[in-house]
Coordinates of N, CA and C in Angstrom, one line a residue:
A1 N 49.9 -42.4 7.3 CA 49.7 -43.8 7.4 C 48.2 -44.1 7.5
V2 N 47.9 -45.3 7.0 CA 46.4 -45.7 7.0 C 46.3 -47.0 7.8
V3 N 45.4 -47.0 8.7 CA 45.0 -48.2 9.4 C 43.6 -48.4 9.1
S4 N 43.2 -49.6 8.6 CA 41.8 -49.8 8.3 C 41.3 -51.1 8.8
T5 N 40.0 -51.1 9.1 CA 39.3 -52.3 9.5 C 38.4 -52.6 8.3
Q6 N 37.4 -53.4 8.5 CA 36.5 -53.9 7.4 C 36.0 -52.7 6.6
S7 N 35.3 -51.8 7.2 CA 34.7 -50.7 6.5 C 35.1 -49.3 6.9
T8 N 36.1 -49.3 7.8 CA 36.5 -48.0 8.4 C 38.0 -47.9 8.2
G9 N 38.4 -46.7 7.8 CA 39.8 -46.4 7.7 C 40.2 -45.2 8.5
Y10 N 41.3 -45.2 9.1 CA 41.7 -44.1 10.0 C 43.0 -43.5 9.3
Y11 N 43.0 -42.2 9.1 CA 44.1 -41.5 8.5 C 44.8 -40.7 9.5
F12 N 46.1 -40.8 9.5 CA 46.9 -40.0 10.4 C 47.2 -38.7 9.8
V13 N 46.8 -37.6 10.5 CA 47.1 -36.3 9.9 C 48.1 -35.6 10.8
D14 N 49.2 -35.3 10.2 CA 50.4 -34.8 11.0 C 50.2 -33.2 11.1
F15 N 49.9 -32.8 12.3 CA 49.8 -31.4 12.6 C 51.0 -31.0 13.4
P16 N 51.5 -29.8 13.3 CA 52.7 -29.4 14.1 C 52.3 -29.0 15.6
V17 N 51.7 -30.0 16.2 CA 51.3 -29.8 17.6 C 51.7 -31.1 18.3
D18 N 51.6 -31.1 19.6 CA 52.1 -32.2 20.4 C 51.2 -33.5 20.2
Q19 N 50.0 -33.4 19.9 CA 49.1 -34.5 19.8 C 48.7 -34.8 18.3
A20 N 48.7 -36.1 18.0 CA 48.3 -36.5 16.6 C 46.8 -36.4 16.5
C21 N 46.3 -36.2 15.4 CA 44.8 -36.1 15.1 C 44.4 -37.3 14.3
I22 N 43.5 -38.1 14.8 CA 43.0 -39.3 14.1 C 41.6 -38.9 13.6
V23 N 41.3 -39.1 12.3 CA 40.1 -38.8 11.7 C 39.4 -40.1 11.3
P24 N 38.3 -40.5 11.9 CA 37.6 -41.7 11.4 C 36.9 -41.5 10.1
M25 N 37.0 -42.4 9.2 CA 36.4 -42.3 7.9 C 35.6 -43.6 7.6
E26 N 34.4 -43.4 7.1 CA 33.5 -44.6 6.7 C 33.2 -44.4 5.2
W27 N 33.3 -45.6 4.5 CA 33.1 -45.6 3.1 C 31.9 -46.5 2.8
E28 N 31.1 -46.1 1.9 CA 30.0 -47.0 1.5 C 30.5 -48.2 0.7
D29 N 29.8 -49.3 0.7 CA 30.1 -50.4 -0.1 C 29.7 -50.2 -1.5
S30 N 30.7 -50.0 -2.4 CA 30.5 -49.7 -3.8 C 31.0 -50.9 -4.7
L31 N 31.2 -52.0 -4.2 CA 31.7 -53.1 -5.0 C 30.7 -53.6 -6.0
F32 N 29.4 -53.3 -5.7 CA 28.4 -53.7 -6.7 C 28.5 -53.0 -8.0
R33 N 29.2 -51.8 -8.0 CA 29.4 -51.0 -9.2 C 30.3 -51.7 -10.2
L34 N 31.2 -52.5 -9.6 CA 32.2 -53.2 -10.5 C 31.7 -54.5 -11.0
E35 N 30.6 -55.1 -10.3 CA 30.2 -56.4 -10.7 C 29.7 -56.5 -12.1
H36 N 28.9 -55.6 -12.6 CA 28.4 -55.6 -14.0 C 29.6 -55.4 -14.9
L37 N 30.5 -54.5 -14.6 CA 31.6 -54.3 -15.5 C 32.5 -55.6 -15.6
N38 N 32.7 -56.3 -14.5 CA 33.4 -57.5 -14.5 C 32.8 -58.5 -15.4
I39 N 31.5 -58.6 -15.3 CA 30.8 -59.6 -16.2 C 31.0 -59.3 -17.6
L40 N 30.8 -58.0 -18.0 CA 30.9 -57.5 -19.4 C 32.4 -57.7 -19.8
G41 N 33.3 -57.5 -18.9 CA 34.8 -57.6 -19.3 C 35.1 -59.1 -19.6
K42 N 34.5 -60.0 -18.8 CA 34.8 -61.4 -19.1 C 34.2 -61.9 -20.4
I43 N 33.0 -61.3 -20.8 CA 32.4 -61.6 -22.1 C 33.3 -61.1 -23.2
K44 N 33.8 -59.9 -23.0 CA 34.7 -59.2 -24.0 C 36.0 -60.1 -24.1
D45 N 36.6 -60.5 -23.0 CA 37.8 -61.3 -23.1 C 37.6 -62.6 -23.8
Y46 N 36.5 -63.2 -23.5 CA 36.2 -64.5 -24.2 C 36.0 -64.3 -25.7
Y47 N 35.3 -63.2 -26.1 CA 35.1 -62.9 -27.5 C 36.4 -62.6 -28.2
E48 N 37.2 -61.8 -27.6 CA 38.5 -61.5 -28.2 C 39.4 -62.7 -28.4
K49 N 39.4 -63.6 -27.4 CA 40.2 -64.8 -27.5 C 39.7 -65.7 -28.6
A50 N 38.4 -65.8 -28.6 CA 37.8 -66.7 -29.7 C 38.1 -66.1 -31.1
L51 N 38.0 -64.8 -31.2 CA 38.3 -64.2 -32.5 C 39.8 -64.4 -32.9
D52 N 40.6 -64.3 -31.9 CA 42.1 -64.5 -32.2 C 42.3 -66.0 -32.7
E53 N 41.6 -66.9 -32.1 CA 41.7 -68.3 -32.5 C 41.2 -68.5 -33.9
I54 N 40.1 -67.8 -34.3 CA 39.6 -67.9 -35.6 C 40.5 -67.3 -36.6
D55 N 41.1 -66.1 -36.2 CA 42.1 -65.5 -37.0 C 43.3 -66.4 -37.3
D56 N 43.7 -67.1 -36.2 CA 44.9 -68.0 -36.4 C 44.5 -69.1 -37.4
D57 N 43.2 -69.6 -37.3 CA 42.8 -70.6 -38.2 C 42.8 -70.1 -39.7
I58 N 42.4 -68.9 -39.8 CA 42.5 -68.3 -41.2 C 43.9 -68.2 -41.7
Q59 N 44.8 -67.7 -40.8 CA 46.2 -67.6 -41.2 C 46.8 -69.0 -41.5
K60 N 46.4 -70.0 -40.8 CA 46.9 -71.4 -41.1 C 46.2 -72.0 -42.3
E61 N 45.3 -71.2 -42.9 CA 44.6 -71.7 -44.1 C 43.8 -73.0 -43.9
K62 N 43.1 -73.0 -42.7 CA 42.3 -74.2 -42.5 C 41.1 -74.2 -43.5
M63 N 40.4 -75.3 -43.5 CA 39.3 -75.4 -44.4 C 38.2 -74.4 -44.1
P64 N 37.5 -73.8 -45.1 CA 36.4 -72.9 -44.8 C 35.3 -73.4 -43.9
D65 N 35.0 -74.7 -44.1 CA 34.0 -75.3 -43.3 C 34.4 -75.3 -41.8
E66 N 35.6 -75.6 -41.5 CA 36.1 -75.6 -40.1 C 36.0 -74.1 -39.5
I67 N 36.4 -73.2 -40.3 CA 36.3 -71.8 -39.9 C 34.9 -71.4 -39.6
K68 N 34.0 -71.8 -40.6 CA 32.6 -71.5 -40.4 C 32.0 -72.1 -39.2
L69 N 32.4 -73.3 -38.9 CA 31.9 -74.0 -37.6 C 32.4 -73.2 -36.4
S70 N 33.7 -72.8 -36.4 CA 34.3 -72.0 -35.3 C 33.5 -70.7 -35.1
M71 N 33.2 -70.1 -36.2 CA 32.4 -68.8 -36.1 C 31.0 -69.0 -35.5
K72 N 30.4 -70.1 -36.0 CA 29.0 -70.4 -35.5 C 29.1 -70.7 -34.0
T73 N 30.1 -71.4 -33.6 CA 30.3 -71.8 -32.1 C 30.5 -70.5 -31.3
L74 N 31.3 -69.6 -31.9 CA 31.6 -68.3 -31.2 C 30.3 -67.5 -31.0
M75 N 29.5 -67.4 -32.1 CA 28.2 -66.7 -32.0 C 27.3 -67.3 -31.0
R76 N 27.2 -68.7 -31.1 CA 26.3 -69.4 -30.1 C 26.7 -69.1 -28.7
K77 N 28.0 -69.3 -28.4 CA 28.4 -69.1 -27.0 C 28.3 -67.6 -26.6
T78 N 28.5 -66.7 -27.5 CA 28.4 -65.3 -27.2 C 27.0 -65.0 -26.8
I79 N 26.0 -65.5 -27.6 CA 24.6 -65.3 -27.3 C 24.3 -65.9 -25.9
Q80 N 24.8 -67.0 -25.6 CA 24.6 -67.7 -24.4 C 25.1 -66.8 -23.2
K81 N 26.4 -66.3 -23.4 CA 27.0 -65.5 -22.3 C 26.3 -64.2 -22.1
C82 N 25.8 -63.6 -23.2 CA 25.1 -62.3 -23.1 C 23.7 -62.4 -22.7
G83 N 23.2 -63.6 -22.7 CA 21.8 -63.8 -22.3 C 21.5 -63.9 -20.8
I84 N 22.6 -63.6 -20.1 CA 22.4 -63.6 -18.6 C 21.6 -62.4 -18.1
T85 N 21.2 -62.5 -16.9 CA 20.5 -61.4 -16.2 C 21.5 -60.8 -15.3
L86 N 21.8 -59.5 -15.4 CA 22.7 -58.8 -14.5 C 22.2 -58.9 -13.1
P87 N 23.0 -59.0 -12.1 CA 22.6 -59.0 -10.7 C 21.8 -57.8 -10.3
D88 N 20.9 -57.9 -9.4 CA 20.1 -56.8 -8.9 C 21.0 -55.8 -8.2
L89 N 20.6 -54.6 -8.2 CA 21.3 -53.5 -7.5 C 20.9 -53.5 -6.0
P90 N 21.8 -53.2 -5.1 CA 21.4 -53.1 -3.7 C 20.6 -51.8 -3.4
S91 N 20.1 -51.7 -2.2 CA 19.2 -50.6 -1.8 C 19.9 -49.3 -1.8
N92 N 21.3 -49.3 -1.7 CA 22.0 -48.0 -1.7 C 22.4 -47.5 -3.1
A93 N 21.9 -48.2 -4.1 CA 22.2 -47.8 -5.5 C 21.4 -46.5 -5.8
N94 N 22.1 -45.6 -6.6 CA 21.4 -44.3 -6.9 C 20.9 -44.4 -8.4
E95 N 20.4 -43.2 -8.8 CA 19.8 -43.2 -10.2 C 20.8 -43.5 -11.3
L96 N 22.0 -43.0 -11.1 CA 23.1 -43.2 -12.0 C 23.4 -44.7 -12.1
D97 N 23.4 -45.4 -11.0 CA 23.6 -46.9 -11.0 C 22.5 -47.6 -11.8
R98 N 21.3 -47.2 -11.5 CA 20.2 -47.8 -12.2 C 20.2 -47.5 -13.7
N99 N 20.6 -46.3 -14.1 CA 20.7 -46.0 -15.5 C 21.9 -46.8 -16.2
Q100 N 23.0 -46.9 -15.5 CA 24.1 -47.7 -16.0 C 23.7 -49.1 -16.2
K101 N 22.9 -49.7 -15.3 CA 22.5 -51.1 -15.5 C 21.6 -51.2 -16.7
K102 N 20.7 -50.2 -16.9 CA 19.9 -50.3 -18.1 C 20.7 -50.2 -19.4
V103 N 21.7 -49.4 -19.4 CA 22.6 -49.3 -20.6 C 23.3 -50.6 -20.8
R104 N 23.8 -51.1 -19.8 CA 24.6 -52.4 -19.9 C 23.7 -53.5 -20.4
E105 N 22.4 -53.6 -19.9 CA 21.5 -54.6 -20.4 C 21.2 -54.3 -21.9
M106 N 21.1 -53.1 -22.3 CA 20.8 -52.8 -23.7 C 22.0 -53.2 -24.5
K107 N 23.2 -53.0 -24.0 CA 24.4 -53.5 -24.8 C 24.5 -55.0 -24.9
L108 N 24.1 -55.7 -23.9 CA 24.1 -57.2 -24.0 C 23.0 -57.6 -25.0
K109 N 21.9 -56.9 -25.0 CA 20.8 -57.2 -26.0 C 21.3 -56.9 -27.4
Y110 N 22.0 -55.8 -27.6 CA 22.5 -55.4 -28.9 C 23.5 -56.4 -29.4
I111 N 24.4 -56.9 -28.5 CA 25.3 -58.0 -29.0 C 24.6 -59.2 -29.4
I112 N 23.6 -59.6 -28.7 CA 22.8 -60.8 -29.1 C 22.1 -60.6 -30.4
D113 N 21.6 -59.4 -30.6 CA 20.9 -59.1 -31.9 C 21.9 -59.1 -33.1
Q114 N 23.1 -58.7 -32.8 CA 24.1 -58.6 -33.9 C 24.7 -60.0 -34.2
C115 N 24.6 -60.9 -33.2 CA 25.1 -62.3 -33.5 C 24.0 -63.0 -34.3

C-alpha cells in the first residue's frame, strides 16, 4: 500500500515479523522534464489536425486556391507556434536535461526552416 503526501511517499513493506516496516521515500520534482514534450506534442497535434483538414478538402475536390490558402495558413501558424521560447530549466536540471532542451530547440528551428 502506498500513502503519499505532496513530495513524500511511504511504502508498506510486509516482513514476516510482528512489526511493519515503513520506509520514507522522497522524489525530486521532475515535472519540468515533461513540459517541453507537452509543448512539442501540442504543436504536433495541431499540425496533424490541420493536415487532416487539408486532406479532407482535397478529397472533397475543393478549389485549388482554397487548398493553397489552407496550406499557407497552416505554415504560418506552424511557424508562429514553433517560434516560442521553451521554458527555462530549473536549478536541479542535469546535463542530459540541458542537451535535450538544445535538441528540442533545434527541432523547432528545423520545422520553421522547412515551412
